[in-house]
PDB file of C-alpha atoms in Angstrom:
ATOM      1  CA  MET F   1     -14.384 -20.378   7.420  1.00 63.00           C
ATOM      2  CA  ALA F   2     -16.432 -17.545   5.929  1.00 81.00           C
ATOM      3  CA  LYS F   3     -15.112 -15.736   2.877  1.00 93.00           C
ATOM      4  CA  LYS F   4     -13.273 -12.514   3.784  1.00 97.00           C
ATOM      5  CA  ASP F   5     -12.167 -10.079   1.065  1.00 98.00           C
ATOM      6  CA  LEU F   6      -9.499  -7.406   1.483  1.00 98.00           C
ATOM      7  CA  LEU F   7     -10.248  -4.816  -1.174  1.00 98.00           C
ATOM      8  CA  SER F   8      -9.703  -1.760   1.016  1.00 98.00           C
ATOM      9  CA  ILE F   9      -8.253  -0.923   4.415  1.00 98.00           C
ATOM     10  CA  TYR F  10     -11.847  -0.088   5.348  1.00 98.00           C
ATOM     11  CA  ASP F  11     -12.671  -3.808   5.048  1.00 98.00           C
ATOM     12  CA  LEU F  12     -10.748  -4.235   8.297  1.00 98.00           C
ATOM     13  CA  SER F  13     -11.634  -3.072  11.791  1.00 98.00           C
ATOM     14  CA  ALA F  14      -8.959  -1.677  14.098  1.00 98.00           C
ATOM     15  CA  GLU F  15      -8.964  -4.987  15.987  1.00 98.00           C
ATOM     16  CA  GLU F  16      -8.502  -6.979  12.776  1.00 98.00           C
ATOM     17  CA  ILE F  17      -5.567  -4.767  11.753  1.00 98.00           C
ATOM     18  CA  LYS F  18      -3.969  -5.325  15.163  1.00 97.00           C
ATOM     19  CA  GLY F  19      -4.474  -9.067  14.760  1.00 97.00           C
ATOM     20  CA  ILE F  20      -2.859  -9.079  11.306  1.00 97.00           C
ATOM     21  CA  LEU F  21       0.140  -7.106  12.584  1.00 97.00           C
ATOM     22  CA  ASN F  22       0.577  -9.373  15.605  1.00 94.00           C
ATOM     23  CA  LYS F  23       0.473 -12.449  13.380  1.00 92.00           C
ATOM     24  CA  ALA F  24       2.938 -10.847  10.945  1.00 94.00           C
ATOM     25  CA  PHE F  25       5.438 -10.182  13.752  1.00 94.00           C
ATOM     26  CA  GLU F  26       4.995 -13.732  15.004  1.00 91.00           C
ATOM     27  CA  LEU F  27       5.584 -15.317  11.595  1.00 90.00           C
ATOM     28  CA  LYS F  28       8.540 -13.069  10.812  1.00 91.00           C
ATOM     29  CA  SER F  29      10.271 -13.953  14.068  1.00 87.00           C
ATOM     30  CA  GLU F  30       9.940 -17.695  13.426  1.00 80.00           C
ATOM     31  CA  ARG F  31      11.730 -17.514  10.068  1.00 68.00           C
ATOM     32  CA  LYS F  32      10.910 -21.067   9.079  1.00 66.00           C
ATOM     33  CA  HIS F  33       8.579 -23.019   6.858  1.00 68.00           C
ATOM     34  CA  LEU F  34       5.139 -23.538   8.358  1.00 83.00           C
ATOM     35  CA  ASP F  35       2.184 -25.574   7.185  1.00 90.00           C
ATOM     36  CA  VAL F  36      -0.707 -23.175   7.893  1.00 89.00           C
ATOM     37  CA  PHE F  37      -1.549 -23.094   4.159  1.00 94.00           C
ATOM     38  CA  LYS F  38      -0.753 -26.733   3.452  1.00 95.00           C
ATOM     39  CA  GLY F  39      -2.721 -27.865   0.404  1.00 96.00           C
ATOM     40  CA  LYS F  40      -3.895 -24.292  -0.363  1.00 97.00           C
ATOM     41  CA  ILE F  41      -3.401 -22.555  -3.728  1.00 98.00           C
ATOM     42  CA  LEU F  42      -3.457 -18.783  -4.206  1.00 98.00           C
ATOM     43  CA  GLY F  43      -4.088 -17.410  -7.697  1.00 98.00           C
ATOM     44  CA  LEU F  44      -2.083 -14.288  -8.564  1.00 98.00           C
ATOM     45  CA  ILE F  45      -3.724 -12.183 -11.299  1.00 98.00           C
ATOM     46  CA  PHE F  46      -1.535  -9.411 -12.712  1.00 97.00           C
ATOM     47  CA  GLU F  47      -2.686  -6.685 -15.103  1.00 94.00           C
ATOM     48  CA  LYS F  48       0.264  -4.455 -14.140  1.00 92.00           C
ATOM     49  CA  PRO F  49       4.023  -5.065 -13.906  1.00 92.00           C
ATOM     50  CA  SER F  50       5.207  -6.135 -10.465  1.00 95.00           C
ATOM     51  CA  THR F  51       8.306  -6.988  -8.476  1.00 96.00           C
ATOM     52  CA  ARG F  52       7.464  -6.851  -4.762  1.00 96.00           C
ATOM     53  CA  THR F  53       3.810  -7.906  -5.012  1.00 97.00           C
ATOM     54  CA  MET F  54       4.581 -10.896  -7.228  1.00 97.00           C
ATOM     55  CA  VAL F  55       7.601 -12.134  -5.280  1.00 98.00           C
ATOM     56  CA  SER F  56       6.273 -11.437  -1.783  1.00 97.00           C
ATOM     57  CA  PHE F  57       2.986 -13.297  -2.295  1.00 98.00           C
ATOM     58  CA  THR F  58       4.742 -16.194  -4.042  1.00 97.00           C
ATOM     59  CA  ALA F  59       7.414 -16.488  -1.350  1.00 95.00           C
ATOM     60  CA  ALA F  60       4.873 -16.158   1.471  1.00 94.00           C
ATOM     61  CA  MET F  61       2.687 -18.970   0.153  1.00 96.00           C
ATOM     62  CA  LEU F  62       5.709 -21.280  -0.131  1.00 94.00           C
ATOM     63  CA  GLN F  63       6.989 -20.357   3.331  1.00 91.00           C
ATOM     64  CA  LEU F  64       3.546 -21.022   4.815  1.00 92.00           C
ATOM     65  CA  GLY F  65       3.234 -24.434   3.207  1.00 93.00           C
ATOM     66  CA  GLY F  66       1.026 -23.562   0.240  1.00 96.00           C
ATOM     67  CA  THR F  67       1.630 -22.697  -3.392  1.00 98.00           C
ATOM     68  CA  SER F  68       0.626 -20.037  -5.894  1.00 98.00           C
ATOM     69  CA  VAL F  69      -0.281 -19.814  -9.575  1.00 98.00           C
ATOM     70  CA  PHE F  70       0.906 -16.776 -11.543  1.00 97.00           C
ATOM     71  CA  LEU F  71      -1.836 -15.572 -13.920  1.00 96.00           C
ATOM     72  CA  ASN F  72      -0.821 -12.882 -16.390  1.00 92.00           C
ATOM     73  CA  THR F  73      -3.962 -11.388 -17.944  1.00 90.00           C
ATOM     74  CA  GLU F  74      -2.205 -11.345 -21.314  1.00 90.00           C
ATOM     75  CA  ASN F  75      -2.407 -15.134 -21.256  1.00 91.00           C
ATOM     76  CA  LEU F  76      -5.928 -15.528 -19.850  1.00 93.00           C
ATOM     77  CA  GLN F  77      -9.160 -15.776 -21.829  1.00 95.00           C
ATOM     78  CA  ARG F  78     -10.088 -12.376 -20.340  1.00 90.00           C
ATOM     79  CA  LYS F  79      -7.826 -11.022 -23.077  1.00 88.00           C
ATOM     80  CA  ARG F  80     -10.284 -12.434 -25.632  1.00 92.00           C
ATOM     81  CA  GLY F  81     -13.353 -11.082 -23.910  1.00 94.00           C
ATOM     82  CA  GLU F  82     -14.352 -13.635 -21.272  1.00 97.00           C
ATOM     83  CA  SER F  83     -16.322 -11.839 -18.561  1.00 97.00           C
ATOM     84  CA  ILE F  84     -15.088 -11.221 -15.028  1.00 97.00           C
ATOM     85  CA  HIS F  85     -18.228 -13.060 -13.871  1.00 98.00           C
ATOM     86  CA  ASP F  86     -17.276 -16.288 -15.653  1.00 98.00           C
ATOM     87  CA  THR F  87     -13.564 -16.025 -14.838  1.00 97.00           C
ATOM     88  CA  ALA F  88     -14.220 -15.485 -11.129  1.00 98.00           C
ATOM     89  CA  ILE F  89     -16.585 -18.443 -10.880  1.00 98.00           C
ATOM     90  CA  VAL F  90     -14.206 -20.821 -12.687  1.00 98.00           C
ATOM     91  CA  LEU F  91     -11.100 -19.761 -10.755  1.00 98.00           C
ATOM     92  CA  SER F  92     -13.000 -20.144  -7.479  1.00 98.00           C
ATOM     93  CA  ARG F  93     -13.404 -23.841  -8.305  1.00 98.00           C
ATOM     94  CA  TYR F  94      -9.648 -24.309  -8.797  1.00 98.00           C
ATOM     95  CA  LEU F  95      -8.166 -22.060  -6.122  1.00 98.00           C
ATOM     96  CA  ASN F  96      -8.464 -21.247  -2.424  1.00 98.00           C
ATOM     97  CA  GLY F  97      -7.961 -17.517  -2.844  1.00 98.00           C
ATOM     98  CA  LEU F  98      -7.191 -14.780  -5.354  1.00 98.00           C
ATOM     99  CA  MET F  99      -4.784 -11.851  -5.248  1.00 98.00           C
ATOM    100  CA  ILE F 100      -5.502  -9.318  -7.985  1.00 98.00           C
ATOM    101  CA  ARG F 101      -3.304  -6.439  -9.168  1.00 97.00           C
ATOM    102  CA  SER F 102      -5.589  -4.382 -11.376  1.00 96.00           C
ATOM    103  CA  PHE F 103      -5.839  -0.987 -13.008  1.00 94.00           C
ATOM    104  CA  LYS F 104      -9.516  -0.466 -12.163  1.00 96.00           C
ATOM    105  CA  HIS F 105     -10.760  -0.890  -8.604  1.00 97.00           C
ATOM    106  CA  SER F 106     -14.226  -1.595 -10.006  1.00 98.00           C
ATOM    107  CA  ASP F 107     -12.859  -4.717 -11.742  1.00 97.00           C
ATOM    108  CA  LEU F 108     -11.508  -5.951  -8.415  1.00 98.00           C
ATOM    109  CA  GLU F 109     -14.897  -5.370  -6.797  1.00 98.00           C
ATOM    110  CA  GLU F 110     -16.597  -7.308  -9.582  1.00 98.00           C
ATOM    111  CA  PHE F 111     -14.207 -10.235  -9.113  1.00 98.00           C
ATOM    112  CA  ALA F 112     -14.985 -10.245  -5.398  1.00 98.00           C
ATOM    113  CA  LYS F 113     -18.727 -10.120  -6.072  1.00 98.00           C
ATOM    114  CA  TYR F 114     -18.697 -13.361  -8.080  1.00 98.00           C
ATOM    115  CA  SER F 115     -15.763 -15.176  -6.481  1.00 98.00           C
ATOM    116  CA  THR F 116     -16.632 -17.735  -3.825  1.00 98.00           C
ATOM    117  CA  VAL F 117     -13.078 -17.570  -2.423  1.00 98.00           C
ATOM    118  CA  SER F 118     -11.448 -14.598  -0.711  1.00 98.00           C
ATOM    119  CA  VAL F 119     -10.068 -11.832  -2.924  1.00 98.00           C
ATOM    120  CA  ILE F 120      -7.073  -9.690  -1.911  1.00 98.00           C
ATOM    121  CA  ASN F 121      -6.230  -6.307  -3.408  1.00 98.00           C
ATOM    122  CA  GLY F 122      -2.634  -6.426  -4.652  1.00 98.00           C
ATOM    123  CA  LEU F 123      -2.960  -2.823  -5.924  1.00 97.00           C
ATOM    124  CA  THR F 124      -5.568  -0.877  -7.865  1.00 97.00           C
ATOM    125  CA  ASP F 125      -5.885   2.746  -8.933  1.00 95.00           C
ATOM    126  CA  HIS F 126      -7.799   3.329  -5.670  1.00 97.00           C
ATOM    127  CA  GLU F 127      -5.920   1.521  -2.886  1.00 98.00           C
ATOM    128  CA  HIS F 128      -2.917  -0.617  -1.960  1.00 98.00           C
ATOM    129  CA  PRO F 129      -3.897  -2.090   1.431  1.00 98.00           C
ATOM    130  CA  CYS F 130      -1.274  -4.846   1.744  1.00 98.00           C
ATOM    131  CA  GLN F 131       1.491  -2.308   1.163  1.00 98.00           C
ATOM    132  CA  ILE F 132       0.154  -0.035   3.888  1.00 98.00           C
ATOM    133  CA  LEU F 133      -0.188  -2.890   6.400  1.00 98.00           C
ATOM    134  CA  ALA F 134       3.495  -3.681   5.790  1.00 98.00           C
ATOM    135  CA  ASP F 135       4.313   0.019   6.182  1.00 98.00           C
ATOM    136  CA  ILE F 136       2.655   0.235   9.593  1.00 98.00           C
ATOM    137  CA  MET F 137       4.514  -2.914  10.626  1.00 98.00           C
ATOM    138  CA  THR F 138       7.769  -1.211   9.568  1.00 98.00           C
ATOM    139  CA  VAL F 139       6.988   1.952  11.530  1.00 98.00           C
ATOM    140  CA  MET F 140       6.307  -0.153  14.625  1.00 98.00           C
ATOM    141  CA  GLU F 141       9.579  -2.072  14.186  1.00 97.00           C
ATOM    142  CA  LEU F 142      11.834   0.902  13.574  1.00 98.00           C
ATOM    143  CA  HIS F 143      10.252   3.160  16.194  1.00 98.00           C
ATOM    144  CA  LYS F 144      10.215   0.207  18.607  1.00 97.00           C
ATOM    145  CA  THR F 145       6.515   0.516  19.398  1.00 95.00           C
ATOM    146  CA  LYS F 146       4.933  -2.682  20.624  1.00 89.00           C
ATOM    147  CA  THR F 147       1.288  -1.641  20.302  1.00 93.00           C
ATOM    148  CA  VAL F 148      -0.880   0.128  17.768  1.00 91.00           C
ATOM    149  CA  GLU F 149      -1.897   2.537  20.557  1.00 92.00           C
ATOM    150  CA  ALA F 150       1.717   3.702  20.811  1.00 95.00           C
ATOM    151  CA  LEU F 151       1.616   4.606  17.102  1.00 96.00           C
ATOM    152  CA  LYS F 152      -0.727   7.474  17.922  1.00 95.00           C
ATOM    153  CA  LYS F 153       2.259   9.409  19.283  1.00 97.00           C
ATOM    154  CA  ILE F 154       4.107   9.123  15.955  1.00 98.00           C
ATOM    155  CA  LYS F 155       3.641  11.826  13.320  1.00 98.00           C
ATOM    156  CA  ILE F 156       3.427  10.299   9.845  1.00 98.00           C
ATOM    157  CA  VAL F 157       3.889  12.612   6.851  1.00 98.00           C
ATOM    158  CA  TYR F 158       3.356  11.695   3.212  1.00 98.00           C
ATOM    159  CA  ALA F 159       4.723  14.060   0.554  1.00 98.00           C
ATOM    160  CA  GLY F 160       3.743  13.729  -3.099  1.00 97.00           C
ATOM    161  CA  ASP F 161       0.889  12.569  -5.284  1.00 96.00           C
ATOM    162  CA  SER F 162      -2.438  11.675  -3.644  1.00 96.00           C
ATOM    163  CA  ASN F 163      -2.463   8.253  -5.256  1.00 97.00           C
ATOM    164  CA  ASN F 164      -3.498   4.784  -4.079  1.00 97.00           C
ATOM    165  CA  ILE F 165      -0.754   4.775  -1.430  1.00 98.00           C
ATOM    166  CA  ALA F 166      -1.966   8.096  -0.027  1.00 98.00           C
ATOM    167  CA  ASN F 167      -5.558   6.834  -0.051  1.00 98.00           C
ATOM    168  CA  SER F 168      -4.648   3.734   1.952  1.00 98.00           C
ATOM    169  CA  LEU F 169      -2.530   5.766   4.379  1.00 98.00           C
ATOM    170  CA  LEU F 170      -5.506   8.041   4.931  1.00 98.00           C
ATOM    171  CA  ALA F 171      -7.706   5.025   5.528  1.00 98.00           C
ATOM    172  CA  ILE F 172      -5.453   3.239   8.020  1.00 98.00           C
ATOM    173  CA  SER F 173      -4.777   6.486   9.883  1.00 98.00           C
ATOM    174  CA  ALA F 174      -8.519   7.070  10.165  1.00 98.00           C
ATOM    175  CA  VAL F 175      -9.280   3.532  11.354  1.00 98.00           C
ATOM    176  CA  LEU F 176      -6.412   3.322  13.866  1.00 98.00           C
ATOM    177  CA  GLY F 177      -6.598   6.935  15.056  1.00 98.00           C
ATOM    178  CA  LEU F 178      -3.144   8.036  13.875  1.00 98.00           C
ATOM    179  CA  ASP F 179      -1.513  11.444  13.360  1.00 98.00           C
ATOM    180  CA  PHE F 180      -1.244  11.764   9.578  1.00 98.00           C
ATOM    181  CA  THR F 181      -0.349  14.731   7.376  1.00 98.00           C
ATOM    182  CA  LEU F 182      -0.594  14.579   3.582  1.00 98.00           C
ATOM    183  CA  ILE F 183       1.440  17.228   1.763  1.00 98.00           C
ATOM    184  CA  SER F 184       0.572  17.599  -1.909  1.00 98.00           C
ATOM    185  CA  PRO F 185      -0.054  20.300  -4.540  1.00 97.00           C
ATOM    186  CA  LYS F 186      -3.650  21.521  -4.214  1.00 96.00           C
ATOM    187  CA  GLU F 187      -4.595  20.219  -7.645  1.00 95.00           C
ATOM    188  CA  TYR F 188      -3.405  16.751  -6.617  1.00 96.00           C
ATOM    189  CA  SER F 189      -5.117  16.590  -3.218  1.00 96.00           C
ATOM    190  CA  PRO F 190      -7.262  13.560  -2.351  1.00 97.00           C
ATOM    191  CA  LYS F 191     -10.659  13.349  -3.982  1.00 96.00           C
ATOM    192  CA  LYS F 192     -13.422  14.788  -1.838  1.00 96.00           C
ATOM    193  CA  GLU F 193     -15.196  11.454  -1.303  1.00 97.00           C
ATOM    194  CA  ILE F 194     -11.937   9.760  -0.235  1.00 97.00           C
ATOM    195  CA  LEU F 195     -11.091  12.489   2.278  1.00 97.00           C
ATOM    196  CA  ASN F 196     -14.637  12.649   3.628  1.00 97.00           C
ATOM    197  CA  LYS F 197     -14.691   8.907   4.276  1.00 97.00           C
ATOM    198  CA  ALA F 198     -11.488   9.186   6.313  1.00 98.00           C
ATOM    199  CA  LEU F 199     -12.783  12.180   8.261  1.00 97.00           C
ATOM    200  CA  GLU F 200     -15.914  10.232   9.234  1.00 97.00           C
ATOM    201  CA  TYR F 201     -13.717   8.127  11.532  1.00 97.00           C
ATOM    202  CA  THR F 202     -11.902  10.918  13.334  1.00 96.00           C
ATOM    203  CA  SER F 203     -14.548  11.618  15.980  1.00 94.00           C
ATOM    204  CA  SER F 204     -14.592   7.984  17.118  1.00 97.00           C
ATOM    205  CA  THR F 205     -10.891   7.093  16.706  1.00 97.00           C
ATOM    206  CA  GLY F 206      -9.234  10.424  17.512  1.00 97.00           C
ATOM    207  CA  ALA F 207      -7.280  10.438  14.260  1.00 98.00           C
ATOM    208  CA  GLU F 208      -5.536  13.728  13.459  1.00 98.00           C
ATOM    209  CA  ILE F 209      -5.649  14.156   9.690  1.00 98.00           C
ATOM    210  CA  LYS F 210      -4.284  17.190   7.899  1.00 98.00           C
ATOM    211  CA  ILE F 211      -4.227  17.875   4.136  1.00 98.00           C
ATOM    212  CA  THR F 212      -1.951  20.704   3.052  1.00 98.00           C
ATOM    213  CA  SER F 213       0.266  21.989   0.249  1.00 98.00           C
ATOM    214  CA  ASP F 214       2.785  23.489   2.711  1.00 98.00           C
ATOM    215  CA  VAL F 215       5.994  21.433   3.016  1.00 98.00           C
ATOM    216  CA  ASN F 216       6.691  23.146   6.337  1.00 98.00           C
ATOM    217  CA  GLU F 217       3.997  20.903   7.812  1.00 98.00           C
ATOM    218  CA  ALA F 218       6.648  18.164   7.764  1.00 98.00           C
ATOM    219  CA  LYS F 219       7.995  19.798  10.927  1.00 98.00           C
ATOM    220  CA  ASN F 220       8.705  17.233  13.658  1.00 98.00           C
ATOM    221  CA  ALA F 221       7.710  14.319  11.423  1.00 98.00           C
ATOM    222  CA  ASP F 222       8.674  10.906  12.765  1.00 98.00           C
ATOM    223  CA  VAL F 223       8.011   9.277   9.391  1.00 98.00           C
ATOM    224  CA  ILE F 224       8.338  10.826   5.934  1.00 98.00           C
ATOM    225  CA  TYR F 225       6.881   8.724   3.136  1.00 98.00           C
ATOM    226  CA  THR F 226       6.888   9.295  -0.601  1.00 98.00           C
ATOM    227  CA  ASP F 227       6.044   7.525  -3.845  1.00 98.00           C
ATOM    228  CA  VAL F 228       6.643   8.126  -7.548  1.00 97.00           C
ATOM    229  CA  TRP F 229       5.088  11.274  -8.956  1.00 96.00           C
ATOM    230  CA  THR F 230       3.739   9.481 -12.025  1.00 91.00           C
ATOM    231  CA  SER F 231       1.896   6.253 -11.259  1.00 86.00           C
ATOM    232  CA  MET F 232       1.178   3.564 -13.860  1.00 79.00           C
ATOM    233  CA  GLY F 233      -1.507   4.803 -16.229  1.00 79.00           C
ATOM    234  CA  PHE F 234      -0.515   8.487 -15.963  1.00 83.00           C
ATOM    235  CA  GLU F 235       2.616   8.415 -18.129  1.00 89.00           C
ATOM    236  CA  ALA F 236       1.221  11.077 -20.487  1.00 92.00           C
ATOM    237  CA  GLU F 237       1.320  13.578 -17.593  1.00 91.00           C
ATOM    238  CA  GLU F 238       4.904  12.822 -16.582  1.00 93.00           C
ATOM    239  CA  LYS F 239       6.548  16.009 -17.911  1.00 95.00           C
ATOM    240  CA  GLU F 240       3.988  18.297 -16.261  1.00 95.00           C
ATOM    241  CA  ARG F 241       4.037  16.349 -13.004  1.00 96.00           C
ATOM    242  CA  LYS F 242       7.818  16.731 -12.683  1.00 97.00           C
ATOM    243  CA  LYS F 243       7.415  20.519 -12.658  1.00 97.00           C
ATOM    244  CA  ILE F 244       4.486  20.587 -10.245  1.00 97.00           C
ATOM    245  CA  PHE F 245       5.902  18.115  -7.730  1.00 98.00           C
ATOM    246  CA  ALA F 246       9.494  19.404  -7.667  1.00 98.00           C
ATOM    247  CA  PRO F 247       8.935  21.372  -4.381  1.00 98.00           C
ATOM    248  CA  TYR F 248       7.694  18.165  -2.718  1.00 98.00           C
ATOM    249  CA  GLN F 249      10.835  16.124  -3.256  1.00 98.00           C
ATOM    250  CA  VAL F 250      12.097  14.206  -0.234  1.00 98.00           C
ATOM    251  CA  ASN F 251      15.580  15.662   0.155  1.00 98.00           C
ATOM    252  CA  SER F 252      17.975  16.851   2.851  1.00 98.00           C
ATOM    253  CA  GLU F 253      16.155  20.191   3.197  1.00 98.00           C
ATOM    254  CA  LEU F 254      12.842  18.469   3.903  1.00 98.00           C
ATOM    255  CA  LEU F 255      14.497  16.116   6.403  1.00 98.00           C
ATOM    256  CA  LYS F 256      15.847  19.117   8.336  1.00 98.00           C
ATOM    257  CA  LYS F 257      12.240  19.901   9.281  1.00 98.00           C
ATOM    258  CA  ALA F 258      11.648  16.397  10.659  1.00 98.00           C
ATOM    259  CA  SER F 259      12.397  15.020  14.113  1.00 98.00           C
ATOM    260  CA  SER F 260      15.827  13.607  14.881  1.00 97.00           C
ATOM    261  CA  LYS F 261      14.362  10.071  14.983  1.00 97.00           C
ATOM    262  CA  CYS F 262      12.592  10.384  11.616  1.00 98.00           C
ATOM    263  CA  ILE F 263      12.636   7.442   9.226  1.00 98.00           C
ATOM    264  CA  VAL F 264      12.018   7.612   5.468  1.00 98.00           C
ATOM    265  CA  LEU F 265       9.712   5.202   3.659  1.00 98.00           C
ATOM    266  CA  HIS F 266       9.162   4.555  -0.040  1.00 98.00           C
ATOM    267  CA  CYS F 267       6.915   1.791  -1.391  1.00 98.00           C
ATOM    268  CA  LEU F 268       9.228   1.340  -4.417  1.00 98.00           C
ATOM    269  CA  PRO F 269      10.128   1.342  -7.222  1.00 97.00           C
ATOM    270  CA  ALA F 270      11.839   4.693  -6.696  1.00 97.00           C
ATOM    271  CA  ILE F 271      13.052   7.151  -9.299  1.00 97.00           C
ATOM    272  CA  ARG F 272      16.144   8.550  -7.633  1.00 97.00           C
ATOM    273  CA  GLY F 273      16.512  12.245  -8.342  1.00 97.00           C
ATOM    274  CA  GLU F 274      12.769  12.817  -8.724  1.00 97.00           C
ATOM    275  CA  GLU F 275      10.507  12.153  -5.729  1.00 98.00           C
ATOM    276  CA  ILE F 276      13.528  11.270  -3.577  1.00 98.00           C
ATOM    277  CA  THR F 277      17.201  12.156  -3.933  1.00 98.00           C
ATOM    278  CA  LYS F 278      19.863   9.490  -4.281  1.00 98.00           C
ATOM    279  CA  GLU F 279      21.472  10.814  -1.094  1.00 98.00           C
ATOM    280  CA  ILE F 280      18.327  10.291   0.989  1.00 98.00           C
ATOM    281  CA  MET F 281      17.515   6.971  -0.663  1.00 98.00           C
ATOM    282  CA  ASP F 282      20.970   5.657   0.248  1.00 98.00           C
ATOM    283  CA  LYS F 283      20.968   7.164   3.739  1.00 98.00           C
ATOM    284  CA  TYR F 284      17.626   5.587   4.655  1.00 98.00           C
ATOM    285  CA  GLU F 285      17.969   2.219   2.961  1.00 98.00           C
ATOM    286  CA  ASN F 286      17.820   0.723   6.472  1.00 97.00           C
ATOM    287  CA  SER F 287      14.147   1.686   6.589  1.00 98.00           C
ATOM    288  CA  ILE F 288      13.127   1.473   2.911  1.00 98.00           C
ATOM    289  CA  PHE F 289      14.353  -2.071   2.263  1.00 98.00           C
ATOM    290  CA  PRO F 290      13.010  -3.554   5.536  1.00 97.00           C
ATOM    291  CA  GLN F 291       9.726  -1.933   4.475  1.00 98.00           C
ATOM    292  CA  ALA F 292       9.866  -3.899   1.230  1.00 98.00           C
ATOM    293  CA  GLU F 293      10.793  -7.083   3.116  1.00 96.00           C
ATOM    294  CA  ASN F 294       7.712  -6.739   5.312  1.00 97.00           C
ATOM    295  CA  ARG F 295       5.470  -7.101   2.283  1.00 95.00           C
TER     296      ARG F 295
END
């Protein structure tokens, strides 16, 4: 089987995304150990702290008959200066695949360039594709839509920082032709090149993409999604970000603008009282925690 990397949502066609979602629903419904990865080993490289990414990949490999090896970069020779080139080549000879959770997207791309086994993005500063695939699966489950085509009738709104989650939501909306609104302070809007890439798809897929700083654009939302205001690596900006993002908090007032069937999503970890209130977090735990499970 040819090597296939997943560094970005854009590495997948609409048909491939549909296939992944169909397979995910199938495997979830079976709820038993399978042997599709029997004898396969997935390396898990972590530069950043992790709960869901680490546990979900580890559990999935075991449930599918394979195994995984946790590789903390603090304990690898990369810490002492070994090149990505050499590390990727060596690990390719031991493993059947690599999942990498990295600060720099360019490091992930370099790993993929020299690795002879498939590389999966477990989060970078640029994208978080596996999270967003699980999110779309969750939207389909909770809105009881059986096809990706039916998703086009669902209005998805993201409120907060235009971070890796927002970038991947933009990408999957563009590829699948979804109705997606990103609400963020103007100074934290998506980078021009990221937005332009998404907009390139709209003419062929029919995606409706809107970028705004007006929280009233959450009107009639069927999904409201948020993430922390200060992502890993931006801790020095935390105090200023709290002030700027305060109007974009997911709270009861924002939910009043949404449709009566609206669900709330959060990729977690959440800081209750900042990007989302404790009240809303508790009220919508029946969508947020299934979202985490679908990872």
